[in-house]
Short mmCIF file of C-alpha atoms in Angstrom, two decimals:
data_model
loop_
_atom_site.label_atom_id
_atom_site.label_comp_id
_atom_site.label_asym_id
_atom_site.label_seq_id
_atom_site.Cartn_x
_atom_site.Cartn_y
_atom_site.Cartn_z
CA UNK A 217 0.19 -0.16 0.12
CA UNK A 218 1.27 3.72 -0.64
CA UNK A 219 2.23 5.25 2.17
CA UNK A 220 1.78 9.05 0.79
CA UNK A 221 -1.58 10.44 1.02
CA UNK A 222 -4.89 8.56 1.67
CA UNK A 223 -8.48 9.95 2.04
CA UNK A 224 -10.47 11.14 5.02
CA UNK A 225 -9.60 10.41 8.61
CA UNK A 226 -11.59 8.38 10.58
CA UNK A 227 -13.40 9.10 13.68
CA UNK A 228 -11.68 8.73 16.78
CA UNK A 229 -13.48 5.68 17.78
CA UNK A 230 -12.61 4.08 14.60
CA UNK A 231 -8.80 5.18 15.60
CA UNK A 232 -9.27 3.64 18.75
CA UNK A 233 -11.00 0.38 17.75
CA UNK A 234 -7.91 -0.12 15.04
CA UNK A 235 -5.37 0.66 17.84
CA UNK A 236 -7.38 -1.81 19.69
CA UNK A 237 -7.27 -4.66 16.90
CA UNK A 238 -2.82 -4.10 17.54
CA UNK A 239 -2.79 -3.80 21.33
CA UNK A 240 -5.39 -6.00 22.95
CA UNK A 241 -5.93 -5.27 26.44
CA UNK A 242 -4.00 -8.43 28.31
CA UNK A 243 -2.71 -8.80 31.85
CA UNK A 244 0.85 -8.15 31.95
CA UNK A 245 3.20 -8.62 35.29
CA UNK A 246 4.06 -4.97 36.42
CA UNK A 247 0.74 -3.38 35.07
CA UNK A 248 -2.21 -3.54 37.05
CA UNK A 249 -4.45 -0.96 35.13
CA UNK A 250 -3.86 -0.66 31.59
CA UNK A 251 -5.46 1.74 29.13
CA UNK A 252 -8.82 3.12 28.87
CA UNK A 253 -9.12 4.82 32.83
CA UNK A 254 -8.08 8.68 33.44
CA UNK A 255 -4.22 6.74 34.46
CA UNK A 256 -2.44 3.58 33.99
CA UNK A 257 -1.66 1.90 37.24
CA UNK A 258 2.30 0.06 37.03
CA UNK A 259 3.56 -1.58 39.71
CA UNK A 260 6.88 -3.41 38.99
CA UNK A 261 8.75 -5.78 40.87
CA UNK A 262 11.67 -3.10 40.86
CA UNK A 263 12.81 0.12 39.99
CA UNK A 264 11.22 1.94 36.70
CA UNK A 265 13.30 3.70 34.25
CA UNK A 266 11.63 6.30 32.27
CA UNK A 267 12.22 7.92 29.01
CA UNK A 268 10.09 10.14 26.19
CA UNK A 269 11.00 11.18 22.61
CA UNK A 270 8.80 12.52 20.37
CA UNK A 271 9.21 11.78 16.56
CA UNK A 272 7.87 14.18 13.73
CA UNK A 273 7.47 14.31 10.53
CA UNK A 274 10.41 15.99 8.44
CA UNK A 275 12.54 16.01 11.25
CA UNK A 276 13.05 12.51 12.31
CA UNK A 277 11.59 10.43 9.05
CA UNK A 278 10.05 11.20 5.55
CA UNK A 279 6.61 9.48 4.62
CA UNK A 280 7.77 10.26 0.79
CA UNK A 281 9.93 7.45 1.46
CA UNK A 282 9.29 5.52 4.38
CA UNK A 283 5.93 3.40 4.90
CA UNK A 284 3.82 3.73 7.73
CA UNK A 285 4.83 0.30 9.02
CA UNK A 286 8.14 1.31 9.21
CA UNK A 287 7.13 4.52 11.03
CA UNK A 288 5.37 2.94 13.49
CA UNK A 289 8.51 0.18 14.16
CA UNK A 290 11.05 3.17 14.28
CA UNK A 291 8.97 5.14 16.42
CA UNK A 292 8.83 2.59 19.12
CA UNK A 293 12.42 1.22 18.28
CA UNK A 294 14.01 4.66 19.41
CA UNK A 295 12.14 4.38 22.60
CA UNK A 296 12.80 0.84 23.52
CA UNK A 297 16.42 1.51 22.39
CA UNK A 298 17.13 3.97 25.33
CA UNK A 299 15.68 1.75 27.82
CA UNK A 300 18.51 -0.98 26.20
CA UNK A 301 21.26 1.81 26.68
CA UNK A 302 20.30 1.74 30.61
CA UNK A 303 19.88 -2.26 30.56
CA UNK A 304 16.37 -2.08 31.63
CA UNK A 305 13.43 -4.55 30.45
CA UNK A 306 10.79 -2.98 28.56
CA UNK A 307 7.89 -2.84 30.29
CA UNK A 308 4.97 -0.57 28.84
CA UNK A 309 4.38 2.60 26.66
CA UNK A 310 2.31 5.51 26.29
CA UNK A 311 1.75 6.93 22.44
CA UNK A 312 0.43 10.45 21.72
CA UNK A 313 -0.51 10.68 18.12
CA UNK A 314 -1.25 13.92 15.97
CA UNK A 315 -2.75 12.63 12.48
CA UNK A 316 -2.82 15.14 9.91
CA UNK A 317 -6.34 14.43 7.40
CA UNK A 318 -4.53 13.24 4.84
CA UNK A 319 -4.04 9.62 6.94
CA UNK A 320 -7.05 7.27 7.18
CA UNK A 321 -7.87 3.50 8.13
CA UNK A 322 -5.29 1.80 5.62
CA UNK A 323 -2.29 3.74 6.97
CA UNK A 324 -3.15 3.51 10.59
CA UNK A 325 -3.72 -0.39 10.03
CA UNK A 326 -0.28 -0.76 8.90
CA UNK A 327 1.39 2.06 11.45
CA UNK A 328 0.10 0.10 14.14
CA UNK A 329 0.91 -3.33 12.52
CA UNK A 330 4.73 -1.96 12.61
CA UNK A 331 4.93 -0.91 15.95
CA UNK A 332 2.05 -3.19 17.14
CA UNK A 333 4.61 -6.02 16.02
CA UNK A 334 7.46 -4.84 17.77
CA UNK A 335 5.72 -4.22 20.94
CA UNK A 336 4.94 -7.80 20.87
CA UNK A 337 8.56 -8.87 20.39
CA UNK A 338 9.75 -7.32 23.82
CA UNK A 339 6.42 -7.98 25.50
CA UNK A 340 6.03 -4.25 26.15
CA UNK A 341 2.32 -2.79 26.89
CA UNK A 342 0.46 0.07 25.06
CA UNK A 343 -1.17 1.45 28.49
CA UNK A 344 -2.35 4.96 27.33
CA UNK A 345 -2.09 8.13 25.48
CA UNK A 346 -3.98 10.93 24.02
CA UNK A 347 -5.06 11.74 19.97
CA UNK A 348 -5.15 15.27 18.41
CA UNK A 349 -5.84 16.53 14.87
CA UNK A 350 -2.02 18.17 13.53
CA UNK A 351 -0.85 19.53 10.40
CA UNK A 352 1.73 17.01 10.33
CA UNK A 353 2.40 13.49 11.65
CA UNK A 354 3.71 13.57 15.26
CA UNK A 355 4.16 10.81 17.39
CA UNK A 356 5.41 11.20 21.47
CA UNK A 357 6.14 8.17 23.25
CA UNK A 358 6.81 7.26 27.09
CA UNK A 359 8.30 4.02 27.77
CA UNK A 360 8.93 2.35 31.14
CA UNK A 361 11.75 0.15 31.90
CA UNK A 362 12.29 -2.05 34.85
CA UNK A 363 15.76 -2.62 36.47
CA UNK A 364 16.91 -6.00 36.35
CA UNK A 365 18.59 -6.16 39.96
CA UNK A 366 20.04 -4.42 42.33
CA UNK A 367 23.07 -1.75 40.73
CA UNK A 368 21.49 -2.66 37.50
CA UNK A 369 20.94 0.58 35.99
CA UNK A 370 23.61 1.51 33.71
CA UNK A 371 24.27 5.71 33.25
CA UNK A 372 26.23 7.18 30.76
CA UNK A 373 28.80 8.17 33.96
CA UNK A 374 31.48 5.95 35.45
CA UNK A 375 33.98 5.83 32.54
CA UNK A 376 37.95 5.77 33.78
CA UNK A 377 41.27 6.20 32.20
CA UNK A 378 42.16 2.96 30.78
CA UNK A 379 38.76 1.84 30.31
CA UNK A 380 38.25 0.03 26.53
CA UNK A 381 35.33 2.36 24.61
CA UNK A 382 33.23 -0.35 22.83
CA UNK A 383 30.45 -0.57 20.58
CA UNK A 384 27.30 -3.22 19.94
CA UNK A 385 25.75 -2.56 16.24
CA UNK A 386 26.80 -0.74 13.69
CA UNK A 387 28.43 2.87 12.61
CA UNK A 388 27.45 5.07 9.54
CA UNK A 389 25.07 2.77 8.08
CA UNK A 390 21.86 4.60 8.48
CA UNK A 391 23.74 7.73 7.70
CA UNK A 392 24.34 6.26 4.47
CA UNK A 393 20.85 4.93 4.26
CA UNK A 394 19.66 8.55 5.00
CA UNK A 395 22.08 9.90 2.00
CA UNK A 396 20.99 7.54 -0.65
CA UNK A 397 17.08 7.62 0.51
CA UNK A 398 16.78 11.19 0.33
CA UNK A 399 18.53 11.32 -3.43
CA UNK A 400 17.05 8.08 -4.88
CA UNK A 401 13.58 7.19 -2.54
CA UNK A 402 12.89 3.83 -2.44
CA UNK A 403 14.97 2.89 -5.35
CA UNK A 404 18.01 3.08 -3.09
CA UNK A 405 17.00 -0.16 -1.50
CA UNK A 406 18.14 -1.92 -4.38
CA UNK A 407 21.79 -0.93 -4.34
CA UNK A 408 22.20 -0.11 -0.58
CA UNK A 409 19.42 -2.84 1.09
CA UNK A 410 21.43 -2.65 4.71
CA UNK A 411 21.73 0.96 4.69
CA UNK A 412 18.12 1.61 3.76
CA UNK A 413 17.15 -1.10 6.37
CA UNK A 414 19.55 0.36 9.19
CA UNK A 415 17.71 3.93 8.38
CA UNK A 416 14.19 2.63 8.19
CA UNK A 417 13.64 -0.28 11.05
CA UNK A 418 16.42 0.08 13.37
CA UNK A 419 16.43 -2.55 16.05
CA UNK A 420 17.07 -1.84 19.65
CA UNK A 421 19.92 -3.44 21.67
CA UNK A 422 17.86 -4.77 24.63
CA UNK A 423 18.90 -7.85 24.93
CA UNK A 424 22.88 -6.62 24.92
CA UNK A 425 21.89 -4.00 27.38
CA UNK A 426 20.36 -6.84 29.88
CA UNK A 427 23.70 -8.42 29.33
CA UNK A 428 25.65 -5.55 29.74
CA UNK A 429 23.62 -4.63 33.26
CA UNK A 430 24.14 -7.96 34.60
CA UNK A 431 27.84 -7.98 34.24
CA UNK A 432 27.96 -4.97 36.03
CA UNK A 433 26.36 -6.46 39.35
CA UNK A 434 29.63 -8.20 40.15
CA UNK A 435 31.78 -5.69 39.28
CA UNK A 436 32.25 -1.88 37.97
CA UNK A 437 29.08 -1.30 35.99
CA UNK A 438 30.03 -0.71 32.41
CA UNK A 439 29.21 3.49 31.48
CA UNK A 440 26.55 3.06 28.70
CA UNK A 441 24.22 5.01 26.09
CA UNK A 442 22.89 4.45 22.89
CA UNK A 443 23.98 6.12 19.43
CA UNK A 444 21.19 8.29 17.99
CA UNK A 445 23.27 11.87 17.52
CA UNK A 446 25.90 10.47 16.00
CA UNK A 447 29.81 9.15 17.77
CA UNK A 448 31.25 12.63 17.42
CA UNK A 449 28.71 13.99 19.96
CA UNK A 450 27.78 11.32 22.09
CA UNK A 451 30.92 9.96 22.93
CA UNK A 452 31.72 13.31 24.26
CA UNK A 453 28.43 12.82 26.39
CA UNK A 454 29.57 9.17 27.46
CA UNK A 455 32.66 11.08 28.91
CA UNK A 456 31.32 13.96 30.40
CA UNK A 457 33.03 16.64 27.85
CA UNK A 458 30.06 18.25 26.70
CA UNK A 459 27.15 20.95 28.03
CA UNK A 460 26.32 20.54 31.33
CA UNK A 461 28.03 17.07 31.53
CA UNK A 462 31.35 19.59 32.11
CA UNK A 463 31.71 18.54 35.28
CA UNK A 464 35.60 17.81 35.72
CA UNK A 465 36.29 21.58 34.27
CA UNK A 466 37.51 22.98 37.45
CA UNK A 467 39.20 19.53 38.40
CA UNK A 468 41.29 19.20 35.13
CA UNK A 469 41.07 18.46 31.41
CA UNK A 470 38.80 15.59 31.82
CA UNK A 471 38.48 12.41 30.07
CA UNK A 472 39.40 11.89 26.27
CA UNK A 473 39.49 8.73 24.17
CA UNK A 474 42.14 7.54 21.59
CA UNK A 475 39.96 5.99 18.84
CA UNK A 476 41.10 2.97 16.54
CA UNK A 477 38.25 2.82 13.50
CA UNK A 478 40.29 1.16 10.76
CA UNK A 479 37.67 1.56 7.65
CA UNK A 480 38.15 -2.38 7.04
CA UNK A 481 36.04 -2.85 10.22
CA UNK A 482 32.82 -0.84 8.99
CA UNK A 483 30.04 -2.34 7.26
CA UNK A 484 30.73 -2.81 3.27
CA UNK A 485 27.71 -0.77 2.16
CA UNK A 486 29.45 2.23 3.91
CA UNK A 487 33.14 1.91 2.47
CA UNK A 488 31.58 1.48 -0.97
CA UNK A 489 29.39 4.25 -0.80
CA UNK A 490 32.15 6.09 0.75
CA UNK A 491 34.43 5.16 -2.02
CA UNK A 492 31.64 6.32 -4.58
CA UNK A 493 30.96 9.85 -3.13
CA UNK A 494 34.91 10.70 -2.09
CA UNK A 495 33.67 10.22 1.37
CA UNK A 496 36.05 9.28 4.55
CA UNK A 497 34.53 6.25 5.43
CA UNK A 498 35.60 6.25 9.26
CA UNK A 499 34.38 10.12 9.16
CA UNK A 500 31.13 9.26 7.95
CA UNK A 501 30.85 6.60 10.86
CA UNK A 502 31.60 8.90 13.69
CA UNK A 503 29.14 11.70 11.93
CA UNK A 504 26.47 9.04 11.80
CA UNK A 505 23.78 9.16 13.73
CA UNK A 506 20.19 6.97 13.86
CA UNK A 507 21.78 4.00 14.78
CA UNK A 508 20.73 3.08 17.89
CA UNK A 509 24.31 1.08 18.53
CA UNK A 510 25.46 0.67 22.03
CA UNK A 511 28.14 3.22 23.16
CA UNK A 512 29.97 2.18 26.44
CA UNK A 513 33.05 1.62 28.30
CA UNK A 514 34.11 -1.15 30.48
CA UNK A 515 37.17 -2.18 32.53
CA UNK A 516 39.33 -4.80 30.12
CA UNK A 517 39.01 -7.21 32.42
CA UNK A 518 35.10 -7.46 31.53
CA UNK A 519 36.32 -7.98 27.66
CA UNK A 520 36.22 -12.07 27.36
CA UNK A 521 32.96 -12.30 28.75
CA UNK A 522 31.21 -9.68 26.99
CA UNK A 523 32.83 -10.57 23.91
CA UNK A 524 31.76 -14.15 24.39
CA UNK A 525 27.91 -13.05 25.52
CA UNK A 526 27.19 -9.97 23.26
CA UNK A 527 27.20 -10.49 19.23
CA UNK A 528 28.23 -7.39 17.55
CA UNK A 529 30.33 -6.04 20.30
CA UNK A 530 33.66 -4.34 19.00
CA UNK A 531 36.43 -2.66 20.52
CA UNK A 532 36.86 1.11 19.26
CA UNK A 533 39.29 2.45 21.90
CA UNK A 534 40.72 4.11 25.35
CA UNK A 535 39.63 6.18 27.89
CA UNK A 536 42.66 8.68 28.09
CA UNK A 537 42.52 11.61 30.64
CA UNK A 538 43.61 14.21 28.15
CA UNK A 539 40.12 15.69 27.24
CA UNK A 540 40.57 15.48 23.82
CA UNK A 541 39.21 12.74 21.30
CA UNK A 542 41.37 11.44 18.82
CA UNK A 543 40.31 8.84 15.93
CA UNK A 544 43.18 6.98 14.08
CA UNK A 545 45.61 9.92 15.59
CA UNK A 546 43.70 12.62 14.44
CA UNK A 547 41.63 15.13 16.48
CA UNK A 548 38.32 14.97 15.63
CA UNK A 549 36.55 18.30 17.26
CA UNK A 550 35.87 19.79 14.41
CA UNK A 551 33.30 16.98 13.28
CA UNK A 552 29.90 17.09 14.82
CA UNK A 553 26.82 14.85 14.87
CA UNK A 554 22.87 15.60 14.40
CA UNK A 555 22.03 18.57 16.18
CA UNK A 556 17.67 19.49 16.16
CA UNK A 557 18.75 23.03 16.79
CA UNK A 558 21.15 23.43 13.94
CA UNK A 559 20.21 21.39 11.17
CA UNK A 560 16.98 22.32 9.40
CA UNK A 561 15.98 18.66 7.77
CA UNK A 562 16.02 15.27 8.21
CA UNK A 563 19.44 14.17 9.34
CA UNK A 564 21.20 10.48 10.72
#
């Protein structure tokens, strides 16, 4: 089904009935009362992690080349990724949906189908939300996750000089997907299937996050976050080198990093696209957002267990005490990832 424009939107009751087919009311451990009342009632066994995100047309996605199913999947996947980045188990979510008059029941079926399929896979329950008419499609989701055990919540803080910096997932692939789909739309999927898939249907790394949380219960916990704005912007956040996180400024230069990212470790589509377009593949990997890979640091003695337990776990460098980030012996101060308030178009 085409994802561009449809007829008149149905009534609010029709929308709720459509939603109900993909998110049935069912009993769920930790959810005492689901949607349908003025509030839901959650009673998790352990501490509750909460995160919220906006997902906006022409900022985070384009309806010209993303299907309704892909938009529904990605809207929830980005939020579940925040739970994964803290090592928490998905529990429940709310959905606020602003719908333009150009969408109708067929589009909504696909949208809720993509979101509902991902929700079922991670056993995360829809417990409420709101609907409104808007000029463009707007999605706002709040997710709730359970901390797996005492000390099981992972934060961005805690890196120390000598720690190994690691990534779980890919770097630069979604950035290539954005470049080719902005140029050629869905036709780009023929030549760049993995890159387009990385952009349109990212997979949250829930299992990896839970494994990292468990690993941290018996030793110093890893520092962890997800890569949504690009390594160039997110690594300084992990190390406390940007914005209000520069808490070490009065105590010395702060933490830095020595990264080693050979082009040969990047996905073939990243390397091939860069070769065809005169780009540096390592720079593209550093700049690329929308990956939803996990980025973290840990003590070196944790590496054997993490390599054995977590697919796509790879080391990319070491934490230093210099306050400067180098990649392949080059300072990366001049490389900036995605910034909503500096870029006017959708970007990865």
